[in-house]
Every structure is written in structure tokens, then in C-alpha cells.
């Protein structure tokens, strides 16, 4: 029997400034309990946007959608669910989420992994460029596995929207994040983008864990 694929959530939202501290306390406890008590939860990364104050990002990975569904039934999830119902978001800053099955093997991100700067990208790829995109993404994942500054690189096609892809990369710090923009791998992505392979501009974000 084939192993369950990782089921991945990427989400972002912007909070009212006065709700910030409450959120940080809730999400810290949710993360702690999720990784400590849920056998199907493998990764839980949360952080604040690098350029927009009070905008937050989440990256979570579970073993199969079963793991994600189970998370929503846990007692430590309830404070977050209750928080969402109290109008905590800034105008226009409600939750934007994407779900996908990763191509990688499900594995826990070590608690002491040096992931302090993360990046997320969403690409809507033209059908005729899909194979080339997937080849480049897989090559990037393999290169990340050889790079000590890359704590994680995962990608996958959106669960509900064909040819929409999500990519997540965790770096061991700001210096590594900046160094990546001068790497050969980054140059390959830039060359790919010059072929106009997307149906609309990509959604790019980075955040501090």
C-alpha cells in the first residue's frame, strides 16, 4: 500500500493591531499541542510577513487529508476557531488559504530545524508549460536537499484548481534567503518566468518565523 501523501495548508491573513497579542498566544499553543499530540501532523510553521505588519502566514503539513481533518477536531484547535468568529481581521484581510498534496515524503520538520525565514509562492501555470514547471520544481527540491541553508522545500498542485501550484521554502536565516536570489537555481526560475508561462502574475510572500 502506497504511503499517504502529505496534505498541505498555506494560509495568510491580516489582523487588527489590537488582536495581535491574543492571536500570537493562541497560535503558539496550537502549534505546540499539534506537534506534540497529533501523530498525523508533521509540520506547523507560523510567522509574520516580512513587509506588512500584522499580516501572518501559516504552513501546515499532515499525513493525508485525514490528518488535517483530525486536527480540526482537537481541543487545542478550538481557541483558534473561536478567535476567527470574533471579527479579528483587518478590512480586506480575511483568511486566504490553499490546499495541496505535496510531492515529497511526509516527515516531521525537526523542532530545532533552523527555519527562520520562509517564502511562499503561488503560480498559475499555462497548461503547455506544466511539465517544464514540474521538472524545475522537482530539480529545486533535490537541490534544496543538498543545501544546508535550505530547511525545507515542498510544492504541489492546488487541490481544487488545476494548474495552480504552491511552493514553500524555509531558509535558515535572512542571509541565506538573500543569497538564494543570486543562486543558479534562482536564475533558472527567472529564465523560466521570461517565457511568460503563467496566466497571471504570481503571488509571492516571505515571512519571519
PDB file of C-alpha atoms in Angstrom:
ATOM      1  CA  UNK A   1       0.000   0.000   0.000  1.00  0.00           C
ATOM      2  CA  UNK A   2       1.386   3.393  -1.011  1.00  0.00           C
ATOM      3  CA  UNK A   3       2.163   5.848   1.772  1.00  0.00           C
ATOM      4  CA  UNK A   4      -0.251   8.732   2.264  1.00  0.00           C
ATOM      5  CA  UNK A   5       0.859  11.913   0.545  1.00  0.00           C
ATOM      6  CA  UNK A   6       1.450  14.977   2.704  1.00  0.00           C
ATOM      7  CA  UNK A   7      -1.635  17.202   2.780  1.00  0.00           C
ATOM      8  CA  UNK A   8      -0.502  20.807   2.972  1.00  0.00           C
ATOM      9  CA  UNK A   9      -2.164  24.058   4.004  1.00  0.00           C
ATOM     10  CA  UNK A  10      -0.805  27.519   3.216  1.00  0.00           C
ATOM     11  CA  UNK A  11      -2.772  30.445   4.600  1.00  0.00           C
ATOM     12  CA  UNK A  12      -2.400  34.151   5.255  1.00  0.00           C
ATOM     13  CA  UNK A  13      -4.491  36.866   6.913  1.00  0.00           C
ATOM     14  CA  UNK A  14      -4.096  40.352   8.377  1.00  0.00           C
ATOM     15  CA  UNK A  15      -5.209  41.108  11.915  1.00  0.00           C
ATOM     16  CA  UNK A  16      -6.439  44.239  13.599  1.00  0.00           C
ATOM     17  CA  UNK A  17      -3.438  45.529  15.596  1.00  0.00           C
ATOM     18  CA  UNK A  18      -5.256  45.189  18.896  1.00  0.00           C
ATOM     19  CA  UNK A  19      -5.860  41.448  18.279  1.00  0.00           C
ATOM     20  CA  UNK A  20      -2.220  40.635  17.575  1.00  0.00           C
ATOM     21  CA  UNK A  21      -1.106  39.520  21.047  1.00  0.00           C
ATOM     22  CA  UNK A  22      -4.190  37.364  21.523  1.00  0.00           C
ATOM     23  CA  UNK A  23      -3.532  35.609  18.220  1.00  0.00           C
ATOM     24  CA  UNK A  24       0.146  35.018  18.988  1.00  0.00           C
ATOM     25  CA  UNK A  25      -0.721  33.322  22.279  1.00  0.00           C
ATOM     26  CA  UNK A  26      -3.368  31.135  20.643  1.00  0.00           C
ATOM     27  CA  UNK A  27      -1.257  30.047  17.691  1.00  0.00           C
ATOM     28  CA  UNK A  28       1.794  29.290  19.851  1.00  0.00           C
ATOM     29  CA  UNK A  29      -0.216  26.895  21.985  1.00  0.00           C
ATOM     30  CA  UNK A  30      -1.954  25.385  18.951  1.00  0.00           C
ATOM     31  CA  UNK A  31       1.416  24.718  17.316  1.00  0.00           C
ATOM     32  CA  UNK A  32       2.881  23.241  20.477  1.00  0.00           C
ATOM     33  CA  UNK A  33      -0.026  20.866  21.090  1.00  0.00           C
ATOM     34  CA  UNK A  34      -0.447  19.948  17.416  1.00  0.00           C
ATOM     35  CA  UNK A  35       3.126  18.736  17.036  1.00  0.00           C
ATOM     36  CA  UNK A  36       3.198  17.099  20.468  1.00  0.00           C
ATOM     37  CA  UNK A  37      -0.108  15.213  20.379  1.00  0.00           C
ATOM     38  CA  UNK A  38      -1.158  14.641  16.762  1.00  0.00           C
ATOM     39  CA  UNK A  39       0.625  11.690  15.112  1.00  0.00           C
ATOM     40  CA  UNK A  40      -0.572  12.749  11.660  1.00  0.00           C
ATOM     41  CA  UNK A  41       0.721  16.323  11.983  1.00  0.00           C
ATOM     42  CA  UNK A  42       4.268  16.757  10.690  1.00  0.00           C
ATOM     43  CA  UNK A  43       4.927  20.464  10.146  1.00  0.00           C
ATOM     44  CA  UNK A  44       3.475  23.638  11.671  1.00  0.00           C
ATOM     45  CA  UNK A  45       5.196  26.889  10.706  1.00  0.00           C
ATOM     46  CA  UNK A  46       3.806  30.318  11.512  1.00  0.00           C
ATOM     47  CA  UNK A  47       5.268  33.775  11.129  1.00  0.00           C
ATOM     48  CA  UNK A  48       4.733  37.433  10.360  1.00  0.00           C
ATOM     49  CA  UNK A  49       5.033  38.896   6.886  1.00  0.00           C
ATOM     50  CA  UNK A  50       8.422  40.448   6.168  1.00  0.00           C
ATOM     51  CA  UNK A  51       6.949  43.709   4.844  1.00  0.00           C
ATOM     52  CA  UNK A  52       3.364  44.028   6.146  1.00  0.00           C
ATOM     53  CA  UNK A  53       2.873  44.369   9.922  1.00  0.00           C
ATOM     54  CA  UNK A  54       0.134  42.199  11.446  1.00  0.00           C
ATOM     55  CA  UNK A  55      -0.083  40.023   8.342  1.00  0.00           C
ATOM     56  CA  UNK A  56       0.553  36.413   9.285  1.00  0.00           C
ATOM     57  CA  UNK A  57       1.261  33.210   7.394  1.00  0.00           C
ATOM     58  CA  UNK A  58       0.712  29.543   8.234  1.00  0.00           C
ATOM     59  CA  UNK A  59       2.233  26.461   6.634  1.00  0.00           C
ATOM     60  CA  UNK A  60       0.971  23.146   7.964  1.00  0.00           C
ATOM     61  CA  UNK A  61       1.556  19.572   6.778  1.00  0.00           C
ATOM     62  CA  UNK A  62      -0.352  16.428   7.694  1.00  0.00           C
ATOM     63  CA  UNK A  63      -0.190  12.792   6.643  1.00  0.00           C
ATOM     64  CA  UNK A  64      -3.163  12.698   4.274  1.00  0.00           C
ATOM     65  CA  UNK A  65      -6.278  14.849   4.447  1.00  0.00           C
ATOM     66  CA  UNK A  66      -7.356  12.580   7.296  1.00  0.00           C
ATOM     67  CA  UNK A  67      -4.664  14.204   9.416  1.00  0.00           C
ATOM     68  CA  UNK A  68      -5.860  17.706   8.581  1.00  0.00           C
ATOM     69  CA  UNK A  69      -9.477  16.819   9.283  1.00  0.00           C
ATOM     70  CA  UNK A  70      -8.487  15.284  12.624  1.00  0.00           C
ATOM     71  CA  UNK A  71      -6.654  18.488  13.567  1.00  0.00           C
ATOM     72  CA  UNK A  72      -9.878  20.466  13.294  1.00  0.00           C
ATOM     73  CA  UNK A  73     -11.486  18.235  15.923  1.00  0.00           C
ATOM     74  CA  UNK A  74      -8.760  18.636  18.527  1.00  0.00           C
ATOM     75  CA  UNK A  75      -9.421  20.652  21.720  1.00  0.00           C
ATOM     76  CA  UNK A  76      -6.363  22.840  21.113  1.00  0.00           C
ATOM     77  CA  UNK A  77      -7.831  23.896  17.750  1.00  0.00           C
ATOM     78  CA  UNK A  78     -10.974  25.343  19.347  1.00  0.00           C
ATOM     79  CA  UNK A  79      -9.425  28.600  20.650  1.00  0.00           C
ATOM     80  CA  UNK A  80      -8.356  29.411  17.068  1.00  0.00           C
ATOM     81  CA  UNK A  81     -11.802  28.512  15.688  1.00  0.00           C
ATOM     82  CA  UNK A  82     -13.436  30.699  18.350  1.00  0.00           C
ATOM     83  CA  UNK A  83     -10.974  33.527  17.657  1.00  0.00           C
ATOM     84  CA  UNK A  84     -11.880  33.557  13.956  1.00  0.00           C
ATOM     85  CA  UNK A  85     -15.539  34.114  14.857  1.00  0.00           C
ATOM     86  CA  UNK A  86     -14.808  37.328  16.811  1.00  0.00           C
ATOM     87  CA  UNK A  87     -14.051  39.605  13.832  1.00  0.00           C
ATOM     88  CA  UNK A  88     -10.266  39.795  14.393  1.00  0.00           C
ATOM     89  CA  UNK A  89      -9.272  40.566  10.803  1.00  0.00           C
ATOM     90  CA  UNK A  90      -8.422  43.943   9.332  1.00  0.00           C
ATOM     91  CA  UNK A  91     -10.584  45.195   6.475  1.00  0.00           C
ATOM     92  CA  UNK A  92      -9.813  43.075   3.426  1.00  0.00           C
ATOM     93  CA  UNK A  93      -7.505  40.874   5.496  1.00  0.00           C
ATOM     94  CA  UNK A  94      -9.589  37.735   5.879  1.00  0.00           C
ATOM     95  CA  UNK A  95      -8.118  34.261   5.542  1.00  0.00           C
ATOM     96  CA  UNK A  96      -6.797  33.271   2.112  1.00  0.00           C
ATOM     97  CA  UNK A  97      -5.916  29.578   2.031  1.00  0.00           C
ATOM     98  CA  UNK A  98      -4.680  26.992  -0.425  1.00  0.00           C
ATOM     99  CA  UNK A  99      -4.591  23.213  -0.013  1.00  0.00           C
ATOM    100  CA  UNK A 100      -2.467  20.726  -1.904  1.00  0.00           C
ATOM    101  CA  UNK A 101      -0.856  17.304  -1.796  1.00  0.00           C
ATOM    102  CA  UNK A 102       2.904  17.562  -1.643  1.00  0.00           C
ATOM    103  CA  UNK A 103       5.165  15.503  -3.879  1.00  0.00           C
ATOM    104  CA  UNK A 104       7.597  14.805  -1.017  1.00  0.00           C
ATOM    105  CA  UNK A 105       7.550  12.091   1.618  1.00  0.00           C
ATOM    106  CA  UNK A 106       5.738  13.003   4.810  1.00  0.00           C
ATOM    107  CA  UNK A 107       8.255  13.689   7.571  1.00  0.00           C
ATOM    108  CA  UNK A 108       8.381  15.864  10.638  1.00  0.00           C
ATOM    109  CA  UNK A 109      10.368  19.081  10.486  1.00  0.00           C
ATOM    110  CA  UNK A 110      12.683  18.798  13.462  1.00  0.00           C
ATOM    111  CA  UNK A 111      11.779  21.089  16.334  1.00  0.00           C
ATOM    112  CA  UNK A 112      15.280  22.558  16.241  1.00  0.00           C
ATOM    113  CA  UNK A 113      15.399  22.967  12.456  1.00  0.00           C
ATOM    114  CA  UNK A 114      16.962  26.367  11.681  1.00  0.00           C
ATOM    115  CA  UNK A 115      13.982  27.665   9.688  1.00  0.00           C
ATOM    116  CA  UNK A 116      13.739  31.361  10.496  1.00  0.00           C
ATOM    117  CA  UNK A 117      12.807  32.858   7.122  1.00  0.00           C
ATOM    118  CA  UNK A 118      10.186  31.332   4.837  1.00  0.00           C
ATOM    119  CA  UNK A 119       8.835  32.060   1.394  1.00  0.00           C
ATOM    120  CA  UNK A 120       5.592  31.033  -0.279  1.00  0.00           C
ATOM    121  CA  UNK A 121       4.666  31.347  -3.932  1.00  0.00           C
ATOM    122  CA  UNK A 122       1.533  30.622  -5.910  1.00  0.00           C
ATOM    123  CA  UNK A 123       1.858  30.099  -9.657  1.00  0.00           C
ATOM    124  CA  UNK A 124      -0.996  29.738 -12.151  1.00  0.00           C
ATOM    125  CA  UNK A 125       0.747  27.871 -14.954  1.00  0.00           C
ATOM    126  CA  UNK A 126      -0.347  27.687 -18.577  1.00  0.00           C
ATOM    127  CA  UNK A 127      -1.142  24.067 -19.471  1.00  0.00           C
ATOM    128  CA  UNK A 128       1.584  23.888 -22.111  1.00  0.00           C
ATOM    129  CA  UNK A 129       4.226  24.845 -19.512  1.00  0.00           C
ATOM    130  CA  UNK A 130       3.093  22.462 -16.786  1.00  0.00           C
ATOM    131  CA  UNK A 131       5.654  19.720 -17.443  1.00  0.00           C
ATOM    132  CA  UNK A 132       8.527  22.199 -17.602  1.00  0.00           C
ATOM    133  CA  UNK A 133       7.353  23.815 -14.387  1.00  0.00           C
ATOM    134  CA  UNK A 134       7.145  20.484 -12.565  1.00  0.00           C
ATOM    135  CA  UNK A 135      10.607  19.490 -13.767  1.00  0.00           C
ATOM    136  CA  UNK A 136      12.067  22.748 -12.461  1.00  0.00           C
ATOM    137  CA  UNK A 137      10.235  22.453  -9.139  1.00  0.00           C
ATOM    138  CA  UNK A 138      11.472  18.897  -8.600  1.00  0.00           C
ATOM    139  CA  UNK A 139      15.008  19.915  -9.512  1.00  0.00           C
ATOM    140  CA  UNK A 140      14.760  22.697  -6.933  1.00  0.00           C
ATOM    141  CA  UNK A 141      13.562  20.259  -4.288  1.00  0.00           C
ATOM    142  CA  UNK A 142      16.507  17.968  -4.985  1.00  0.00           C
ATOM    143  CA  UNK A 143      18.964  20.872  -4.823  1.00  0.00           C
ATOM    144  CA  UNK A 144      17.466  22.011  -1.534  1.00  0.00           C
ATOM    145  CA  UNK A 145      18.178  18.581  -0.090  1.00  0.00           C
ATOM    146  CA  UNK A 146      21.889  19.218  -0.705  1.00  0.00           C
ATOM    147  CA  UNK A 147      21.868  22.760   0.689  1.00  0.00           C
ATOM    148  CA  UNK A 148      22.271  23.108   4.461  1.00  0.00           C
ATOM    149  CA  UNK A 149      20.777  26.597   4.350  1.00  0.00           C
ATOM    150  CA  UNK A 150      17.506  25.209   2.975  1.00  0.00           C
ATOM    151  CA  UNK A 151      15.474  23.714   5.816  1.00  0.00           C
ATOM    152  CA  UNK A 152      12.605  22.624   3.576  1.00  0.00           C
ATOM    153  CA  UNK A 153      11.223  22.940   0.046  1.00  0.00           C
ATOM    154  CA  UNK A 154       7.842  21.489  -0.857  1.00  0.00           C
ATOM    155  CA  UNK A 155       5.415  22.038  -3.687  1.00  0.00           C
ATOM    156  CA  UNK A 156       2.209  20.688  -5.144  1.00  0.00           C
ATOM    157  CA  UNK A 157      -0.815  21.381  -7.302  1.00  0.00           C
ATOM    158  CA  UNK A 158      -3.801  23.085  -5.698  1.00  0.00           C
ATOM    159  CA  UNK A 159      -6.423  20.608  -4.539  1.00  0.00           C
ATOM    160  CA  UNK A 160      -9.265  22.437  -6.263  1.00  0.00           C
ATOM    161  CA  UNK A 161      -7.712  24.469  -9.093  1.00  0.00           C
ATOM    162  CA  UNK A 162      -5.824  22.632 -11.866  1.00  0.00           C
ATOM    163  CA  UNK A 163      -2.508  24.131 -12.961  1.00  0.00           C
ATOM    164  CA  UNK A 164      -2.280  26.301  -9.841  1.00  0.00           C
ATOM    165  CA  UNK A 165       0.790  25.408  -7.806  1.00  0.00           C
ATOM    166  CA  UNK A 166       2.027  26.283  -4.336  1.00  0.00           C
ATOM    167  CA  UNK A 167       5.697  26.350  -3.345  1.00  0.00           C
ATOM    168  CA  UNK A 168       7.082  26.708   0.162  1.00  0.00           C
ATOM    169  CA  UNK A 169      10.727  27.164   1.085  1.00  0.00           C
ATOM    170  CA  UNK A 170      12.244  27.556   4.541  1.00  0.00           C
ATOM    171  CA  UNK A 171      15.677  29.150   4.951  1.00  0.00           C
ATOM    172  CA  UNK A 172      17.973  29.097   7.977  1.00  0.00           C
ATOM    173  CA  UNK A 173      18.058  32.886   8.108  1.00  0.00           C
ATOM    174  CA  UNK A 174      17.877  36.215   6.282  1.00  0.00           C
ATOM    175  CA  UNK A 175      21.388  35.839   4.889  1.00  0.00           C
ATOM    176  CA  UNK A 176      20.526  32.518   3.228  1.00  0.00           C
ATOM    177  CA  UNK A 177      17.287  33.977   1.894  1.00  0.00           C
ATOM    178  CA  UNK A 178      19.164  36.841   0.254  1.00  0.00           C
ATOM    179  CA  UNK A 179      21.899  34.526  -1.045  1.00  0.00           C
ATOM    180  CA  UNK A 180      19.306  32.389  -2.804  1.00  0.00           C
ATOM    181  CA  UNK A 181      18.330  35.288  -5.068  1.00  0.00           C
ATOM    182  CA  UNK A 182      21.820  35.134  -6.570  1.00  0.00           C
ATOM    183  CA  UNK A 183      21.967  31.362  -6.951  1.00  0.00           C
ATOM    184  CA  UNK A 184      21.946  29.357 -10.174  1.00  0.00           C
ATOM    185  CA  UNK A 185      18.628  27.815  -9.181  1.00  0.00           C
ATOM    186  CA  UNK A 186      17.028  31.235  -8.807  1.00  0.00           C
ATOM    187  CA  UNK A 187      18.386  32.213 -12.218  1.00  0.00           C
ATOM    188  CA  UNK A 188      16.662  29.153 -13.726  1.00  0.00           C
ATOM    189  CA  UNK A 189      13.350  30.285 -12.260  1.00  0.00           C
ATOM    190  CA  UNK A 190      13.917  33.762 -13.655  1.00  0.00           C
ATOM    191  CA  UNK A 191      14.665  32.336 -17.105  1.00  0.00           C
ATOM    192  CA  UNK A 192      11.505  30.245 -16.900  1.00  0.00           C
ATOM    193  CA  UNK A 193       9.416  33.293 -15.974  1.00  0.00           C
ATOM    194  CA  UNK A 194      10.704  35.152 -19.023  1.00  0.00           C
ATOM    195  CA  UNK A 195       8.907  32.637 -21.240  1.00  0.00           C
ATOM    196  CA  UNK A 196       5.585  34.049 -19.973  1.00  0.00           C
ATOM    197  CA  UNK A 197       4.445  30.661 -18.631  1.00  0.00           C
ATOM    198  CA  UNK A 198       1.762  31.991 -16.266  1.00  0.00           C
ATOM    199  CA  UNK A 199      -1.846  33.003 -16.760  1.00  0.00           C
ATOM    200  CA  UNK A 200      -1.464  35.814 -14.217  1.00  0.00           C
ATOM    201  CA  UNK A 201       1.198  37.343 -12.004  1.00  0.00           C
ATOM    202  CA  UNK A 202       2.482  35.044  -9.266  1.00  0.00           C
ATOM    203  CA  UNK A 203       1.600  35.665  -5.623  1.00  0.00           C
ATOM    204  CA  UNK A 204       4.863  35.897  -3.689  1.00  0.00           C
ATOM    205  CA  UNK A 205       5.383  36.399   0.021  1.00  0.00           C
ATOM    206  CA  UNK A 206       8.061  35.940   2.644  1.00  0.00           C
ATOM    207  CA  UNK A 207       7.795  35.869   6.403  1.00  0.00           C
ATOM    208  CA  UNK A 208       9.812  35.698   9.560  1.00  0.00           C
ATOM    209  CA  UNK A 209       9.258  32.746  11.897  1.00  0.00           C
TER     210      UNK A 209
END
